[in-house]
């Protein structure tokens, strides 16, 4: 059942999209060809070749930050391994799992272009499926790099969970296959890149309120969909959020996601700055606190994200990871400082999401009807008001 489902997504369902994405395909094809001309990297008959990323100061800053983020990740995972005996084992399975590789796809079916980004176990390339012309992203993971069971589990989870998700604000998982050395994930191409790199390119390193509210509303939609399937994301941060062709949110990276029928989990994971206090406390005082958390950890991270998009840095960031951990774990639910440019509406939403009590934390449904979100996302009302004021201007 699974293999036919995969081929239907990648091959059978793609041709009608060409009319819609005609101009996009043309520009992407020329981008691939440019890469070929510049780097000689396109080898349709061979294995994908690693290409160089552009070396400018912004890219370096982003890379550095990414490196730090990965280090923060490792920190949490390392702590988790140390304390692992304290936590109940988790079996991360999704019912009706469709995790078989595609029966006939191989690397030879793709023209592989420039590098889109670099992850923990490999790189992501811009690619074109040769027989359908479908432009996609090819995430290539090296089997030799996922050496231990923990890392293998992350990749398995990403595959298992991601292919069960279908939502406009979640990056599409199209198919996957493997050979002796590598695992290839065929993903929707997110033309806008990562939210993190867009954030760093903003003049003041932050977004305006309207843009932030629109991103947060889409994030709430994506998370609400995941939670409705009893899946927690557990690693919300700008680096894991991509942007589509129309600047729409495409949530990605499901390595830390987990399916839980009970709604509770016990493993400590995620990225430090975005950890909820209930998880940070588990990390800081293992065995001395309750040892479970709920999907409300994603709402907490959404609050951190809202703050970061508006301010340019996450609210609990400190010089060392230990200090950040302590600051989150000791958070008393008040005293969070907001710069003057943050509106009262945004502040209210953030405070509601950063509620210490996970059960009282604002629900995703309530995020979507929060006055600040509604004010910035109601297109028809906005344009109505604008055209009415335009009429008035014309009349006077
Ligand atoms: P990952 O290995 O998933 O963490 O991806 C590393 C980086 O590659 C991301 O931060 C993005 O910049 C880029 N990237 C990953 N997937 C895609 C995609 N589907 N479309 C465009 N860029 C991507």
mmCIF file of N, CA, C and O and ligand atoms in Angstrom, residues 66 116-124 136-139 141 158 171-172 187-194 197 238-243 252-253, ligand 1:
data_model
loop_
_atom_site.group_PDB
_atom_site.id
_atom_site.type_symbol
_atom_site.label_atom_id
_atom_site.label_comp_id
_atom_site.label_asym_id
_atom_site.label_seq_id
_atom_site.Cartn_x
_atom_site.Cartn_y
_atom_site.Cartn_z
ATOM 1 N N UNK A 66 23.587 28.559 13.656
ATOM 2 C CA UNK A 66 23.109 27.192 13.434
ATOM 3 C C UNK A 66 23.987 26.212 14.217
ATOM 4 O O UNK A 66 23.502 25.286 14.848
ATOM 5 N N UNK A 116 20.890 23.643 -0.416
ATOM 6 C CA UNK A 116 19.917 24.558 0.203
ATOM 7 C C UNK A 116 20.248 24.762 1.680
ATOM 8 O O UNK A 116 19.937 25.782 2.263
ATOM 9 N N UNK A 117 20.842 23.760 2.275
ATOM 10 C CA UNK A 117 21.169 23.876 3.694
ATOM 11 C C UNK A 117 21.855 22.623 4.187
ATOM 12 O O UNK A 117 21.983 21.625 3.468
ATOM 13 N N UNK A 118 22.283 22.721 5.416
ATOM 14 C CA UNK A 118 23.049 21.640 6.017
ATOM 15 C C UNK A 118 22.387 21.235 7.325
ATOM 16 O O UNK A 118 22.052 22.097 8.142
ATOM 17 N N UNK A 119 22.171 19.963 7.530
ATOM 18 C CA UNK A 119 21.577 19.499 8.779
ATOM 19 C C UNK A 119 22.567 18.671 9.566
ATOM 20 O O UNK A 119 23.762 18.644 9.250
ATOM 21 N N UNK A 120 22.063 18.014 10.593
ATOM 22 C CA UNK A 120 22.950 17.258 11.468
ATOM 23 C C UNK A 120 23.584 16.051 10.769
ATOM 24 O O UNK A 120 24.730 15.721 10.995
ATOM 25 N N UNK A 121 22.795 15.391 9.900
ATOM 26 C CA UNK A 121 23.297 14.155 9.286
ATOM 27 C C UNK A 121 23.573 14.281 7.796
ATOM 28 O O UNK A 121 23.863 13.298 7.134
ATOM 29 N N UNK A 122 23.420 15.454 7.232
ATOM 30 C CA UNK A 122 23.664 15.556 5.800
ATOM 31 C C UNK A 122 23.230 16.903 5.274
ATOM 32 O O UNK A 122 23.045 17.844 6.036
ATOM 33 N N UNK A 123 23.075 16.973 3.952
ATOM 34 C CA UNK A 123 22.718 18.248 3.328
ATOM 35 C C UNK A 123 21.394 18.143 2.603
ATOM 36 O O UNK A 123 20.938 17.050 2.266
ATOM 37 N N UNK A 124 20.845 19.318 2.309
ATOM 38 C CA UNK A 124 19.608 19.375 1.539
ATOM 39 C C UNK A 124 19.938 20.091 0.229
ATOM 40 O O UNK A 124 20.578 21.145 0.233
ATOM 41 N N UNK A 136 12.054 19.848 -6.424
ATOM 42 C CA UNK A 136 11.866 19.464 -5.021
ATOM 43 C C UNK A 136 13.161 19.681 -4.247
ATOM 44 O O UNK A 136 14.144 20.186 -4.786
ATOM 45 N N UNK A 137 13.126 19.331 -2.992
ATOM 46 C CA UNK A 137 14.340 19.380 -2.169
ATOM 47 C C UNK A 137 14.712 17.930 -1.862
ATOM 48 O O UNK A 137 13.838 17.117 -1.541
ATOM 49 N N UNK A 138 15.985 17.616 -1.995
ATOM 50 C CA UNK A 138 16.454 16.253 -1.718
ATOM 51 C C UNK A 138 17.330 16.310 -0.476
ATOM 52 O O UNK A 138 18.392 16.939 -0.488
ATOM 53 N N UNK A 139 16.843 15.693 0.580
ATOM 54 C CA UNK A 139 17.632 15.673 1.817
ATOM 55 C C UNK A 139 18.420 14.372 1.816
ATOM 56 O O UNK A 139 17.824 13.286 1.782
ATOM 57 N N UNK A 141 20.980 11.932 3.609
ATOM 58 C CA UNK A 141 21.569 11.598 4.908
ATOM 59 C C UNK A 141 22.567 10.468 4.727
ATOM 60 O O UNK A 141 22.288 9.484 4.043
ATOM 61 N N UNK A 158 11.618 10.918 12.090
ATOM 62 C CA UNK A 158 11.350 11.967 11.109
ATOM 63 C C UNK A 158 10.585 11.376 9.926
ATOM 64 O O UNK A 158 9.584 11.932 9.479
ATOM 65 N N UNK A 171 5.674 21.270 5.648
ATOM 66 C CA UNK A 171 6.434 20.878 4.463
ATOM 67 C C UNK A 171 6.003 19.485 4.007
ATOM 68 O O UNK A 171 5.941 18.565 4.825
ATOM 69 N N UNK A 172 5.721 19.360 2.699
ATOM 70 C CA UNK A 172 5.245 18.060 2.200
ATOM 71 C C UNK A 172 6.385 17.043 2.130
ATOM 72 O O UNK A 172 7.454 17.339 1.608
ATOM 73 N N UNK A 187 11.492 15.976 -0.582
ATOM 74 C CA UNK A 187 10.625 16.916 0.131
ATOM 75 C C UNK A 187 10.158 18.042 -0.786
ATOM 76 O O UNK A 187 10.823 18.353 -1.783
ATOM 77 N N UNK A 188 9.055 18.632 -0.413
ATOM 78 C CA UNK A 188 8.593 19.847 -1.090
ATOM 79 C C UNK A 188 9.719 20.889 -0.993
ATOM 80 O O UNK A 188 10.398 20.965 0.038
ATOM 81 N N UNK A 189 9.903 21.664 -2.067
ATOM 82 C CA UNK A 189 10.920 22.710 -2.030
ATOM 83 C C UNK A 189 10.319 23.970 -1.411
ATOM 84 O O UNK A 189 9.295 24.463 -1.883
ATOM 85 N N UNK A 190 10.940 24.450 -0.343
ATOM 86 C CA UNK A 190 10.464 25.680 0.308
ATOM 87 C C UNK A 190 11.285 26.840 -0.246
ATOM 88 O O UNK A 190 12.405 27.100 0.207
ATOM 89 N N UNK A 191 10.711 27.520 -1.241
ATOM 90 C CA UNK A 191 11.474 28.530 -1.995
ATOM 91 C C UNK A 191 11.923 29.723 -1.141
ATOM 92 O O UNK A 191 12.888 30.401 -1.475
ATOM 93 N N UNK A 192 11.225 29.972 -0.043
ATOM 94 C CA UNK A 192 11.565 31.149 0.785
ATOM 95 C C UNK A 192 12.690 30.894 1.787
ATOM 96 O O UNK A 192 13.043 31.809 2.543
ATOM 97 N N UNK A 193 13.217 29.679 1.841
ATOM 98 C CA UNK A 193 14.294 29.369 2.786
ATOM 99 C C UNK A 193 13.786 29.287 4.219
ATOM 100 O O UNK A 193 12.577 29.160 4.455
ATOM 101 N N UNK A 194 14.701 29.388 5.172
ATOM 102 C CA UNK A 194 14.253 29.209 6.562
ATOM 103 C C UNK A 194 13.837 30.546 7.181
ATOM 104 O O UNK A 194 14.331 31.611 6.809
ATOM 105 N N UNK A 197 16.795 32.364 8.650
ATOM 106 C CA UNK A 197 17.675 33.191 7.810
ATOM 107 C C UNK A 197 16.938 34.461 7.383
ATOM 108 O O UNK A 197 17.550 35.524 7.262
ATOM 109 N N UNK A 238 12.956 28.975 14.849
ATOM 110 C CA UNK A 238 12.981 29.526 13.489
ATOM 111 C C UNK A 238 13.775 28.681 12.493
ATOM 112 O O UNK A 238 13.459 28.653 11.314
ATOM 113 N N UNK A 239 14.800 27.981 12.967
ATOM 114 C CA UNK A 239 15.617 27.150 12.074
ATOM 115 C C UNK A 239 14.806 25.984 11.490
ATOM 116 O O UNK A 239 15.149 25.460 10.435
ATOM 117 N N UNK A 240 13.756 25.568 12.192
ATOM 118 C CA UNK A 240 12.967 24.419 11.734
ATOM 119 C C UNK A 240 11.692 24.838 11.007
ATOM 120 O O UNK A 240 10.823 24.014 10.751
ATOM 121 N N UNK A 241 11.603 26.128 10.719
ATOM 122 C CA UNK A 241 10.416 26.623 10.016
ATOM 123 C C UNK A 241 10.866 27.159 8.666
ATOM 124 O O UNK A 241 11.747 28.023 8.590
ATOM 125 N N UNK A 242 10.291 26.616 7.603
ATOM 126 C CA UNK A 242 10.667 27.069 6.263
ATOM 127 C C UNK A 242 9.535 27.918 5.693
ATOM 128 O O UNK A 242 8.439 27.957 6.254
ATOM 129 N N UNK A 243 9.838 28.588 4.585
ATOM 130 C CA UNK A 243 8.842 29.461 3.968
ATOM 131 C C UNK A 243 8.612 29.034 2.527
ATOM 132 O O UNK A 243 9.571 28.732 1.798
ATOM 133 N N UNK A 252 8.837 22.227 9.437
ATOM 134 C CA UNK A 252 9.671 21.080 9.021
ATOM 135 C C UNK A 252 10.381 20.469 10.224
ATOM 136 O O UNK A 252 10.124 20.864 11.356
ATOM 137 N N UNK A 253 11.246 19.520 9.954
ATOM 138 C CA UNK A 253 12.092 18.880 10.964
ATOM 139 C C UNK A 253 11.313 18.156 12.049
ATOM 140 O O UNK A 253 11.017 18.731 13.108
HETATM 141 P P1 LIG B 1 17.596 20.156 7.934
HETATM 142 O O1 LIG B 1 18.616 19.117 7.643
HETATM 143 O O2 LIG B 1 16.204 19.673 7.666
HETATM 144 O O3 LIG B 1 17.768 20.792 9.276
HETATM 145 O O4 LIG B 1 17.815 21.335 6.851
HETATM 146 C C1 LIG B 1 18.942 22.163 6.877
HETATM 147 C C2 LIG B 1 18.644 23.448 6.127
HETATM 148 O O5 LIG B 1 18.365 23.156 4.767
HETATM 149 C C3 LIG B 1 17.411 24.210 6.615
HETATM 150 O O6 LIG B 1 17.687 25.078 7.676
HETATM 151 C C4 LIG B 1 17.005 24.981 5.359
HETATM 152 O O7 LIG B 1 17.759 26.160 5.240
HETATM 153 C C5 LIG B 1 17.387 24.030 4.238
HETATM 154 N N1 LIG B 1 16.246 23.203 3.811
HETATM 155 C C6 LIG B 1 15.868 22.038 4.369
HETATM 156 N N2 LIG B 1 14.790 21.535 3.733
HETATM 157 C C7 LIG B 1 14.472 22.419 2.767
HETATM 158 C C8 LIG B 1 13.439 22.475 1.780
HETATM 159 N N3 LIG B 1 12.534 21.509 1.684
HETATM 160 N N4 LIG B 1 13.410 23.523 0.964
HETATM 161 C C9 LIG B 1 14.320 24.519 1.067
HETATM 162 N N5 LIG B 1 15.326 24.521 1.979
HETATM 163 C C10 LIG B 1 15.404 23.487 2.821
#
